[in-house]
């Protein structure tokens, strides 16, 4: 690996991805150090992480928590900042070597853009960034020659399959999906499912929002759009395939018909480690996949009539413009309403669909109009739910 220790800025360090990234970093103090940690409102965990990893600075987005964090770290030389604007400011300080973008949702977009603006490589977990403004984000990354290395397991799989293939054309990619906790269920069942049930994913333990997105299959829709921008694909080159065992993390089919797959047990620490260590693979003792133990891999078509969020996302993928950002905003509102038991599981789809129909379509929005579309969609969706 590189001789120098790589200084990592973790945006969203208290989440599922952030905490797993810190486990990886703690196992390799000779390779990584922590420069920035940020959290939304979990000040206790942020303080604990700061004491353990001794970063240059921490940011707590919820500014009501500032004095508690500041006081707790008073005896250290860790700088403490608060507020949403401080996230962007921290991202634009030239003190780190790589950003791990692990904030959930639209809130991750601006700090990630700042990292790219100051030419910092990004290990991207925050898929919503590319769903909202993928054209602008990737164009800036190309202009600034900044690598965007996916953390999402499917995209990490595709990225790994593409190493050494830069001159070869992709025929299509096959994004695998576990199918989530409600695989095989029909609307008459889904109408009654509750938050607790929807949060139980069969193969992965993740943050609340992505767990619900996995249960509705919106996650796979977001991932189709993410793949379009990461790998410069046309919508019809992106296929979704249900693979309930989550052993094949995704596949690439080339022009000659050859298919490459990347495989392993479902464990996010592997794609996280691959992204922050890229291009070097780092030895570890994570559990290995044993072909004798899980010896049947199965595949089926997604049921997009039942899981209509996926068809809405395919529509957004095909139409492009601001539609993905409108869909994403409505989805964020709908998921949080479902998590607070305000609407039922199938209502989420109605909120998203109505919002997509309502907000005016813009074919080539500049960044400001993406922000505006997001705001408009949020307001409209929240009104529908009467939040
Ligand atoms: P999470 O909810 O567990 O953690 C989110 C993190 O973002 C926390 O540190 C939180 O403090 C911070 N955050 C939330 N809202 C914020 C705001 N408004 N401003 C600033 N910070 C805020 O989420 P997660 O599961 O770790 O997912 C993070 C991202 O990674 C998501 O975009 C998700 O789709 C993606 N991802 C996650 C997994 C997984 O296994 N968890 C897998 C693939 C991709
Ligand atoms: Mg994924």
GROMACS .gro file of C-alpha atoms and ligand atoms in nm:
model
  432
    1UNK     CA    1   0.000   0.000   0.000
    2UNK     CA    2   0.100   0.367  -0.008
    3UNK     CA    3   0.391   0.454   0.220
    4UNK     CA    4   0.221   0.749   0.378
    5UNK     CA    5  -0.062   0.699   0.624
    6UNK     CA    6  -0.387   0.791   0.447
    7UNK     CA    7  -0.580   1.055   0.640
    8UNK     CA    8  -0.953   0.982   0.623
    9UNK     CA    9  -1.240   1.227   0.670
   10UNK     CA   10  -1.551   1.032   0.767
   11UNK     CA   11  -1.871   1.223   0.701
   12UNK     CA   12  -2.142   1.035   0.890
   13UNK     CA   13  -1.910   0.854   1.130
   14UNK     CA   14  -2.183   0.752   1.377
   15UNK     CA   15  -2.386   0.555   1.121
   16UNK     CA   16  -2.372   0.196   1.012
   17UNK     CA   17  -2.112   0.262   0.740
   18UNK     CA   18  -1.919   0.514   0.953
   19UNK     CA   19  -1.880   0.282   1.252
   20UNK     CA   20  -1.775  -0.011   1.033
   21UNK     CA   21  -1.521   0.214   0.860
   22UNK     CA   22  -1.375   0.301   1.200
   23UNK     CA   23  -1.342  -0.071   1.278
   24UNK     CA   24  -1.145  -0.114   0.956
   25UNK     CA   25  -0.927   0.187   1.036
   26UNK     CA   26  -0.865   0.067   1.392
   27UNK     CA   27  -0.732  -0.262   1.254
   28UNK     CA   28  -0.480  -0.083   1.028
   29UNK     CA   29  -0.322   0.207   1.219
   30UNK     CA   30  -0.016   0.175   0.994
   31UNK     CA   31  -0.229   0.255   0.688
   32UNK     CA   32  -0.503   0.495   0.799
   33UNK     CA   33  -0.561   0.779   1.040
   34UNK     CA   34  -0.876   0.979   1.110
   35UNK     CA   35  -0.874   1.349   1.027
   36UNK     CA   36  -1.242   1.452   1.042
   37UNK     CA   37  -1.545   1.291   1.206
   38UNK     CA   38  -1.899   1.422   1.162
   39UNK     CA   39  -2.239   1.328   1.300
   40UNK     CA   40  -2.591   1.460   1.284
   41UNK     CA   41  -2.711   1.434   1.643
   42UNK     CA   42  -2.553   1.136   1.818
   43UNK     CA   43  -2.315   1.348   2.024
   44UNK     CA   44  -2.227   1.074   2.272
   45UNK     CA   45  -2.095   0.840   2.006
   46UNK     CA   46  -1.918   1.125   1.827
   47UNK     CA   47  -1.739   1.219   2.151
   48UNK     CA   48  -1.642   0.857   2.216
   49UNK     CA   49  -1.509   0.820   1.860
   50UNK     CA   50  -1.316   1.146   1.885
   51UNK     CA   51  -1.150   1.037   2.211
   52UNK     CA   52  -1.051   0.707   2.058
   53UNK     CA   53  -0.932   0.824   1.714
   54UNK     CA   54  -0.806   1.173   1.799
   55UNK     CA   55  -0.904   1.350   1.474
   56UNK     CA   56  -0.804   1.703   1.380
   57UNK     CA   57  -1.167   1.815   1.395
   58UNK     CA   58  -1.525   1.701   1.453
   59UNK     CA   59  -1.851   1.850   1.328
   60UNK     CA   60  -2.189   1.800   1.492
   61UNK     CA   61  -2.456   1.904   1.241
   62UNK     CA   62  -2.719   1.967   1.509
   63UNK     CA   63  -2.587   2.291   1.658
   64UNK     CA   64  -2.784   2.251   1.982
   65UNK     CA   65  -2.530   1.983   2.072
   66UNK     CA   66  -2.226   2.207   2.022
   67UNK     CA   67  -2.147   2.295   2.383
   68UNK     CA   68  -2.178   1.938   2.503
   69UNK     CA   69  -1.929   1.816   2.241
   70UNK     CA   70  -1.700   2.115   2.295
   71UNK     CA   71  -1.694   2.065   2.675
   72UNK     CA   72  -1.637   1.692   2.646
   73UNK     CA   73  -1.335   1.746   2.421
   74UNK     CA   74  -1.200   2.055   2.603
   75UNK     CA   75  -0.895   1.871   2.735
   76UNK     CA   76  -0.792   1.762   2.382
   77UNK     CA   77  -0.674   1.972   2.088
   78UNK     CA   78  -0.957   1.847   1.866
   79UNK     CA   79  -1.140   2.135   1.697
   80UNK     CA   80  -1.518   2.130   1.732
   81UNK     CA   81  -1.764   2.283   1.484
   82UNK     CA   82  -2.141   2.273   1.461
   83UNK     CA   83  -2.416   2.328   1.206
   84UNK     CA   84  -2.491   2.216   0.854
   85UNK     CA   85  -2.275   2.485   0.697
   86UNK     CA   86  -1.979   2.362   0.904
   87UNK     CA   87  -2.004   2.026   0.727
   88UNK     CA   88  -1.934   2.194   0.395
   89UNK     CA   89  -1.662   2.411   0.546
   90UNK     CA   90  -1.485   2.113   0.701
   91UNK     CA   91  -1.503   1.928   0.368
   92UNK     CA   92  -1.330   2.218   0.196
   93UNK     CA   93  -1.029   2.226   0.432
   94UNK     CA   94  -0.719   2.076   0.275
   95UNK     CA   95  -0.626   1.853   0.569
   96UNK     CA   96  -0.728   1.502   0.457
   97UNK     CA   97  -0.643   1.257   0.179
   98UNK     CA   98  -0.980   1.086   0.120
   99UNK     CA   99  -1.341   1.153   0.217
  100UNK     CA  100  -1.563   0.863   0.313
  101UNK     CA  101  -1.907   1.002   0.221
  102UNK     CA  102  -2.128   0.809   0.465
  103UNK     CA  103  -2.401   1.061   0.547
  104UNK     CA  104  -2.746   0.929   0.458
  105UNK     CA  105  -2.969   1.111   0.209
  106UNK     CA  106  -2.960   1.446   0.032
  107UNK     CA  107  -2.767   1.598   0.325
  108UNK     CA  108  -2.455   1.423   0.195
  109UNK     CA  109  -2.451   1.602  -0.140
  110UNK     CA  110  -2.297   1.939  -0.052
  111UNK     CA  111  -2.003   1.815   0.157
  112UNK     CA  112  -1.922   1.557  -0.111
  113UNK     CA  113  -1.921   1.825  -0.380
  114UNK     CA  114  -1.682   2.030  -0.166
  115UNK     CA  115  -1.441   1.738  -0.140
  116UNK     CA  116  -1.443   1.703  -0.519
  117UNK     CA  117  -1.397   2.080  -0.558
  118UNK     CA  118  -1.074   2.066  -0.359
  119UNK     CA  119  -0.963   1.752  -0.548
  120UNK     CA  120  -1.000   1.497  -0.272
  121UNK     CA  121  -1.077   1.137  -0.370
  122UNK     CA  122  -1.416   1.023  -0.245
  123UNK     CA  123  -1.514   0.677  -0.121
  124UNK     CA  124  -1.885   0.709  -0.185
  125UNK     CA  125  -2.143   0.529   0.029
  126UNK     CA  126  -2.399   0.811  -0.001
  127UNK     CA  127  -2.579   0.695  -0.317
  128UNK     CA  128  -2.837   0.976  -0.290
  129UNK     CA  129  -2.562   1.220  -0.396
  130UNK     CA  130  -2.553   1.059  -0.741
  131UNK     CA  131  -2.929   1.013  -0.760
  132UNK     CA  132  -2.986   1.384  -0.700
  133UNK     CA  133  -2.713   1.539  -0.914
  134UNK     CA  134  -2.508   1.257  -1.065
  135UNK     CA  135  -2.430   1.441  -1.389
  136UNK     CA  136  -2.284   1.742  -1.208
  137UNK     CA  137  -2.098   1.538  -0.945
  138UNK     CA  138  -1.935   1.307  -1.200
  139UNK     CA  139  -1.853   1.589  -1.440
  140UNK     CA  140  -1.676   1.780  -1.162
  141UNK     CA  141  -1.492   1.465  -1.063
  142UNK     CA  142  -1.371   1.416  -1.421
  143UNK     CA  143  -1.271   1.782  -1.459
  144UNK     CA  144  -1.078   1.771  -1.131
  145UNK     CA  145  -0.942   1.420  -1.197
  146UNK     CA  146  -1.085   1.302  -0.868
  147UNK     CA  147  -1.159   0.931  -0.830
  148UNK     CA  148  -1.506   0.844  -0.698
  149UNK     CA  149  -1.474   0.494  -0.556
  150UNK     CA  150  -1.801   0.322  -0.474
  151UNK     CA  151  -1.866   0.173  -0.130
  152UNK     CA  152  -2.212   0.039  -0.209
  153UNK     CA  153  -2.148  -0.337  -0.233
  154UNK     CA  154  -2.301  -0.380  -0.581
  155UNK     CA  155  -2.107  -0.089  -0.727
  156UNK     CA  156  -1.790  -0.198  -0.553
  157UNK     CA  157  -1.841  -0.537  -0.719
  158UNK     CA  158  -1.879  -0.378  -1.063
  159UNK     CA  159  -1.583  -0.147  -0.999
  160UNK     CA  160  -1.371  -0.449  -0.904
  161UNK     CA  161  -1.486  -0.639  -1.216
  162UNK     CA  162  -1.380  -0.342  -1.430
  163UNK     CA  163  -1.022  -0.320  -1.304
  164UNK     CA  164  -0.801  -0.383  -1.608
  165UNK     CA  165  -1.093  -0.345  -1.851
  166UNK     CA  166  -1.074   0.026  -1.932
  167UNK     CA  167  -1.053  -0.033  -2.308
  168UNK     CA  168  -1.334  -0.288  -2.320
  169UNK     CA  169  -1.697  -0.204  -2.375
  170UNK     CA  170  -1.957  -0.308  -2.122
  171UNK     CA  171  -2.262  -0.474  -2.276
  172UNK     CA  172  -2.457  -0.457  -1.953
  173UNK     CA  173  -2.428  -0.477  -1.578
  174UNK     CA  174  -2.635  -0.707  -1.361
  175UNK     CA  175  -2.715  -0.551  -1.025
  176UNK     CA  176  -2.805  -0.819  -0.776
  177UNK     CA  177  -3.066  -0.758  -0.506
  178UNK     CA  178  -3.148  -0.971  -0.204
  179UNK     CA  179  -3.517  -0.887  -0.244
  180UNK     CA  180  -3.536  -0.764   0.115
  181UNK     CA  181  -3.753  -0.897   0.399
  182UNK     CA  182  -4.071  -0.911   0.187
  183UNK     CA  183  -3.947  -1.109  -0.109
  184UNK     CA  184  -4.235  -1.307  -0.263
  185UNK     CA  185  -4.501  -1.108  -0.073
  186UNK     CA  186  -4.799  -0.944  -0.244
  187UNK     CA  187  -4.976  -0.608  -0.180
  188UNK     CA  188  -5.245  -0.764   0.043
  189UNK     CA  189  -4.964  -0.861   0.282
  190UNK     CA  190  -4.756  -0.545   0.242
  191UNK     CA  191  -5.041  -0.314   0.332
  192UNK     CA  192  -5.018  -0.435   0.693
  193UNK     CA  193  -4.644  -0.456   0.751
  194UNK     CA  194  -4.505  -0.247   1.034
  195UNK     CA  195  -4.186  -0.054   1.081
  196UNK     CA  196  -4.017  -0.319   1.300
  197UNK     CA  197  -4.078  -0.589   1.045
  198UNK     CA  198  -3.960  -0.375   0.754
  199UNK     CA  199  -3.639  -0.292   0.942
  200UNK     CA  200  -3.538  -0.660   0.962
  201UNK     CA  201  -3.320  -0.723   0.661
  202UNK     CA  202  -3.233  -1.089   0.598
  203UNK     CA  203  -2.864  -1.042   0.503
  204UNK     CA  204  -2.741  -0.697   0.609
  205UNK     CA  205  -2.760  -0.477   0.921
  206UNK     CA  206  -2.788  -0.118   0.803
  207UNK     CA  207  -2.919   0.226   0.890
  208UNK     CA  208  -3.298   0.273   0.912
  209UNK     CA  209  -3.348   0.457   0.584
  210UNK     CA  210  -3.163   0.213   0.362
  211UNK     CA  211  -3.331  -0.079   0.542
  212UNK     CA  212  -3.674   0.057   0.445
  213UNK     CA  213  -3.549   0.131   0.093
  214UNK     CA  214  -3.438  -0.232   0.071
  215UNK     CA  215  -3.779  -0.354   0.183
  216UNK     CA  216  -3.956  -0.144  -0.086
  217UNK     CA  217  -3.688  -0.213  -0.352
  218UNK     CA  218  -3.639   0.164  -0.385
  219UNK     CA  219  -3.282   0.092  -0.281
  220UNK     CA  220  -3.227  -0.102  -0.602
  221UNK     CA  221  -3.384   0.179  -0.802
  222UNK     CA  222  -3.150   0.431  -0.641
  223UNK     CA  223  -2.865   0.193  -0.719
  224UNK     CA  224  -2.960   0.172  -1.088
  225UNK     CA  225  -2.930   0.551  -1.109
  226UNK     CA  226  -2.609   0.544  -0.906
  227UNK     CA  227  -2.465   0.288  -1.152
  228UNK     CA  228  -2.565   0.496  -1.452
  229UNK     CA  229  -2.349   0.784  -1.333
  230UNK     CA  230  -2.060   0.588  -1.185
  231UNK     CA  231  -2.007   0.372  -1.493
  232UNK     CA  232  -2.145   0.600  -1.763
  233UNK     CA  233  -2.418   0.358  -1.876
  234UNK     CA  234  -2.741   0.384  -2.072
  235UNK     CA  235  -3.053   0.282  -1.878
  236UNK     CA  236  -3.101  -0.030  -2.091
  237UNK     CA  237  -2.753  -0.153  -1.993
  238UNK     CA  238  -2.861  -0.188  -1.630
  239UNK     CA  239  -3.045  -0.504  -1.526
  240UNK     CA  240  -3.169  -0.595  -1.178
  241UNK     CA  241  -3.168  -0.958  -1.070
  242UNK     CA  242  -3.298  -1.094  -0.739
  243UNK     CA  243  -3.038  -1.316  -0.571
  244UNK     CA  244  -3.159  -1.384  -0.216
  245UNK     CA  245  -2.830  -1.526  -0.080
  246UNK     CA  246  -2.634  -1.200  -0.147
  247UNK     CA  247  -2.314  -1.389  -0.234
  248UNK     CA  248  -2.269  -1.250  -0.586
  249UNK     CA  249  -2.254  -0.877  -0.522
  250UNK     CA  250  -2.305  -0.784  -0.891
  251UNK     CA  251  -2.178  -0.870  -1.238
  252UNK     CA  252  -2.052  -0.714  -1.560
  253UNK     CA  253  -2.120  -0.864  -1.902
  254UNK     CA  254  -1.877  -0.757  -2.175
  255UNK     CA  255  -1.923  -0.735  -2.553
  256UNK     CA  256  -1.796  -1.089  -2.604
  257UNK     CA  257  -2.065  -1.226  -2.371
  258UNK     CA  258  -1.819  -1.300  -2.091
  259UNK     CA  259  -1.957  -1.227  -1.746
  260UNK     CA  260  -1.744  -1.132  -1.445
  261UNK     CA  261  -1.888  -1.151  -1.094
  262UNK     CA  262  -1.748  -1.040  -0.760
  263UNK     CA  263  -1.843  -1.265  -0.470
  264UNK     CA  264  -1.809  -1.299  -0.097
  265UNK     CA  265  -2.010  -1.312   0.222
  266UNK     CA  266  -2.231  -1.007   0.274
  267UNK     CA  267  -2.018  -0.782   0.495
  268UNK     CA  268  -1.991  -0.408   0.426
  269UNK     CA  269  -1.648  -0.393   0.584
  270UNK     CA  270  -1.503  -0.546   0.267
  271UNK     CA  271  -1.625  -0.282   0.018
  272UNK     CA  272  -1.547  -0.010   0.274
  273UNK     CA  273  -1.190  -0.139   0.314
  274UNK     CA  274  -1.149  -0.180  -0.062
  275UNK     CA  275  -1.263   0.179  -0.125
  276UNK     CA  276  -1.050   0.349   0.139
  277UNK     CA  277  -0.746   0.135   0.056
  278UNK     CA  278  -0.785   0.146  -0.325
  279UNK     CA  279  -0.600   0.038  -0.534
  280UNK     CA  280  -0.443  -0.195  -0.277
  281UNK     CA  281  -0.619  -0.498  -0.131
  282UNK     CA  282  -0.545  -0.534   0.238
  283UNK     CA  283  -0.517  -0.871   0.410
  284UNK     CA  284  -0.781  -0.930   0.679
  285UNK     CA  285  -0.942  -1.210   0.875
  286UNK     CA  286  -1.306  -1.144   0.786
  287UNK     CA  287  -1.506  -1.472   0.758
  288UNK     CA  288  -1.465  -1.638   0.417
  289UNK     CA  289  -1.738  -1.770   0.189
  290UNK     CA  290  -1.748  -2.150   0.196
  291UNK     CA  291  -1.902  -2.308  -0.115
  292UNK     CA  292  -1.994  -2.616   0.087
  293UNK     CA  293  -2.202  -2.421   0.340
  294UNK     CA  294  -2.409  -2.198   0.110
  295UNK     CA  295  -2.410  -2.424  -0.195
  296UNK     CA  296  -2.719  -2.301  -0.379
  297UNK     CA  297  -2.725  -1.964  -0.544
  298UNK     CA  298  -3.063  -1.871  -0.691
  299UNK     CA  299  -3.185  -1.594  -0.920
  300UNK     CA  300  -3.522  -1.454  -1.017
  301UNK     CA  301  -3.680  -1.149  -1.179
  302UNK     CA  302  -3.787  -0.864  -0.950
  303UNK     CA  303  -4.166  -0.830  -0.902
  304UNK     CA  304  -4.202  -0.466  -1.007
  305UNK     CA  305  -4.582  -0.481  -1.007
  306UNK     CA  306  -4.579  -0.543  -0.634
  307UNK     CA  307  -4.272  -0.337  -0.552
  308UNK     CA  308  -4.378  -0.034  -0.751
  309UNK     CA  309  -4.105   0.190  -0.612
  310UNK     CA  310  -3.867   0.007  -0.841
  311UNK     CA  311  -4.077   0.088  -1.148
  312UNK     CA  312  -4.096   0.453  -1.041
  313UNK     CA  313  -3.718   0.457  -1.013
  314UNK     CA  314  -3.684   0.299  -1.358
  315UNK     CA  315  -3.906   0.575  -1.493
  316UNK     CA  316  -3.683   0.835  -1.326
  317UNK     CA  317  -3.373   0.661  -1.461
  318UNK     CA  318  -3.513   0.666  -1.817
  319UNK     CA  319  -3.645   1.020  -1.809
  320UNK     CA  320  -3.351   1.175  -1.622
  321UNK     CA  321  -3.337   1.552  -1.565
  322UNK     CA  322  -3.463   1.652  -1.222
  323UNK     CA  323  -3.697   1.351  -1.193
  324UNK     CA  324  -3.455   1.133  -0.992
  325UNK     CA  325  -3.397   1.420  -0.747
  326UNK     CA  326  -3.773   1.474  -0.709
  327UNK     CA  327  -3.824   1.103  -0.654
  328UNK     CA  328  -3.541   1.090  -0.401
  329UNK     CA  329  -3.678   1.383  -0.200
  330UNK     CA  330  -4.031   1.237  -0.192
  331UNK     CA  331  -3.887   0.902  -0.092
  332UNK     CA  332  -3.691   1.054   0.197
  333UNK     CA  333  -4.008   1.221   0.327
  334UNK     CA  334  -4.215   0.904   0.278
  335UNK     CA  335  -3.960   0.678   0.449
  336UNK     CA  336  -3.933   0.905   0.753
  337UNK     CA  337  -4.314   0.924   0.776
  338UNK     CA  338  -4.333   0.544   0.761
  339UNK     CA  339  -4.061   0.515   1.027
  340UNK     CA  340  -4.271   0.740   1.250
  341UNK     CA  341  -4.580   0.525   1.186
  342UNK     CA  342  -4.754   0.812   1.008
  343UNK     CA  343  -4.828   0.626   0.683
  344UNK     CA  344  -4.841   0.261   0.585
  345UNK     CA  345  -4.596   0.068   0.373
  346UNK     CA  346  -4.780   0.103   0.041
  347UNK     CA  347  -4.859   0.472   0.100
  348UNK     CA  348  -4.491   0.543   0.048
  349UNK     CA  349  -4.527   0.459  -0.321
  350UNK     CA  350  -4.831   0.686  -0.361
  351UNK     CA  351  -4.650   0.980  -0.206
  352UNK     CA  352  -4.354   0.932  -0.439
  353UNK     CA  353  -4.567   0.882  -0.749
  354UNK     CA  354  -4.786   1.187  -0.686
  355UNK     CA  355  -4.483   1.405  -0.616
  356UNK     CA  356  -4.314   1.288  -0.937
  357UNK     CA  357  -4.626   1.381  -1.131
  358UNK     CA  358  -4.658   1.721  -0.965
  359UNK     CA  359  -4.313   1.884  -0.965
  360UNK     CA  360  -4.230   2.043  -1.303
  361UNK     CA  361  -3.986   1.847  -1.517
  362UNK     CA  362  -3.653   2.013  -1.601
  363UNK     CA  363  -3.436   1.836  -1.854
  364UNK     CA  364  -3.093   1.984  -1.780
  365UNK     CA  365  -3.103   2.154  -1.441
  366UNK     CA  366  -2.800   2.342  -1.312
  367UNK     CA  367  -2.706   2.261  -0.953
  368UNK     CA  368  -2.926   2.533  -0.803
  369UNK     CA  369  -3.232   2.391  -0.978
  370UNK     CA  370  -3.157   2.047  -0.841
  371UNK     CA  371  -3.161   2.203  -0.495
  372UNK     CA  372  -3.490   2.377  -0.576
  373UNK     CA  373  -3.650   2.061  -0.713
  374UNK     CA  374  -3.550   1.880  -0.396
  375UNK     CA  375  -3.710   2.149  -0.182
  376UNK     CA  376  -4.029   2.163  -0.387
  377UNK     CA  377  -4.067   1.788  -0.382
  378UNK     CA  378  -4.014   1.774  -0.005
  379UNK     CA  379  -4.278   2.039   0.057
  380UNK     CA  380  -4.528   1.872  -0.174
  381UNK     CA  381  -4.470   1.524  -0.028
  382UNK     CA  382  -4.493   1.653   0.329
  383UNK     CA  383  -4.822   1.828   0.246
  384UNK     CA  384  -4.962   1.505   0.107
  385UNK     CA  385  -4.884   1.330   0.434
  386UNK     CA  386  -4.983   1.638   0.637
  387UNK     CA  387  -4.655   1.633   0.825
  388LIG     P1  388  -2.708   0.563   0.910
  388LIG     O1  389  -2.842   0.619   0.927
  388LIG     O2  390  -2.669   0.445   0.993
  388LIG     O3  391  -2.598   0.675   0.935
  388LIG     C1  392  -2.607   0.799   0.872
  388LIG     C2  393  -2.497   0.894   0.918
  388LIG     O4  394  -2.523   1.021   0.859
  388LIG     C3  395  -2.491   0.917   1.070
  388LIG     O5  396  -2.359   0.937   1.109
  388LIG     C4  397  -2.571   1.046   1.087
  388LIG     O6  398  -2.530   1.118   1.201
  388LIG     C5  399  -2.539   1.120   0.961
  388LIG     N1  400  -2.649   1.208   0.918
  388LIG     C6  401  -2.779   1.175   0.902
  388LIG     N2  402  -2.851   1.282   0.863
  388LIG     C7  403  -2.765   1.385   0.855
  388LIG     C8  404  -2.780   1.524   0.824
  388LIG     N3  405  -2.900   1.578   0.793
  388LIG     N4  406  -2.670   1.601   0.829
  388LIG     C9  407  -2.551   1.549   0.862
  388LIG     N5  408  -2.530   1.420   0.893
  388LIG    C10  409  -2.636   1.339   0.890
  388LIG     O7  410  -2.691   0.531   0.755
  388LIG     P2  411  -2.601   0.418   0.686
  388LIG     O8  412  -2.676   0.292   0.679
  388LIG     O9  413  -2.464   0.419   0.744
  388LIG    O10  414  -2.595   0.473   0.536
  388LIG    C11  415  -2.514   0.582   0.498
  388LIG    C12  416  -2.515   0.592   0.345
  388LIG    O11  417  -2.451   0.476   0.293
  388LIG    C13  418  -2.655   0.593   0.285
  388LIG    O12  419  -2.657   0.678   0.173
  388LIG    C14  420  -2.678   0.450   0.242
  388LIG    O13  421  -2.766   0.439   0.131
  388LIG    C15  422  -2.538   0.408   0.204
  388LIG     N6  423  -2.515   0.263   0.215
  388LIG    C16  424  -2.526   0.202   0.337
  388LIG    C17  425  -2.506   0.065   0.348
  388LIG    C18  426  -2.514  -0.004   0.482
  388LIG    O14  427  -2.487  -0.124   0.490
  388LIG     N7  428  -2.549   0.063   0.589
  388LIG    C19  429  -2.476  -0.009   0.234
  388LIG    C20  430  -2.465   0.056   0.110
  388LIG    C21  431  -2.485   0.194   0.104
  389LIG    MG1  432  -2.620  -0.178  -0.216
   0.00000   0.00000   0.00000
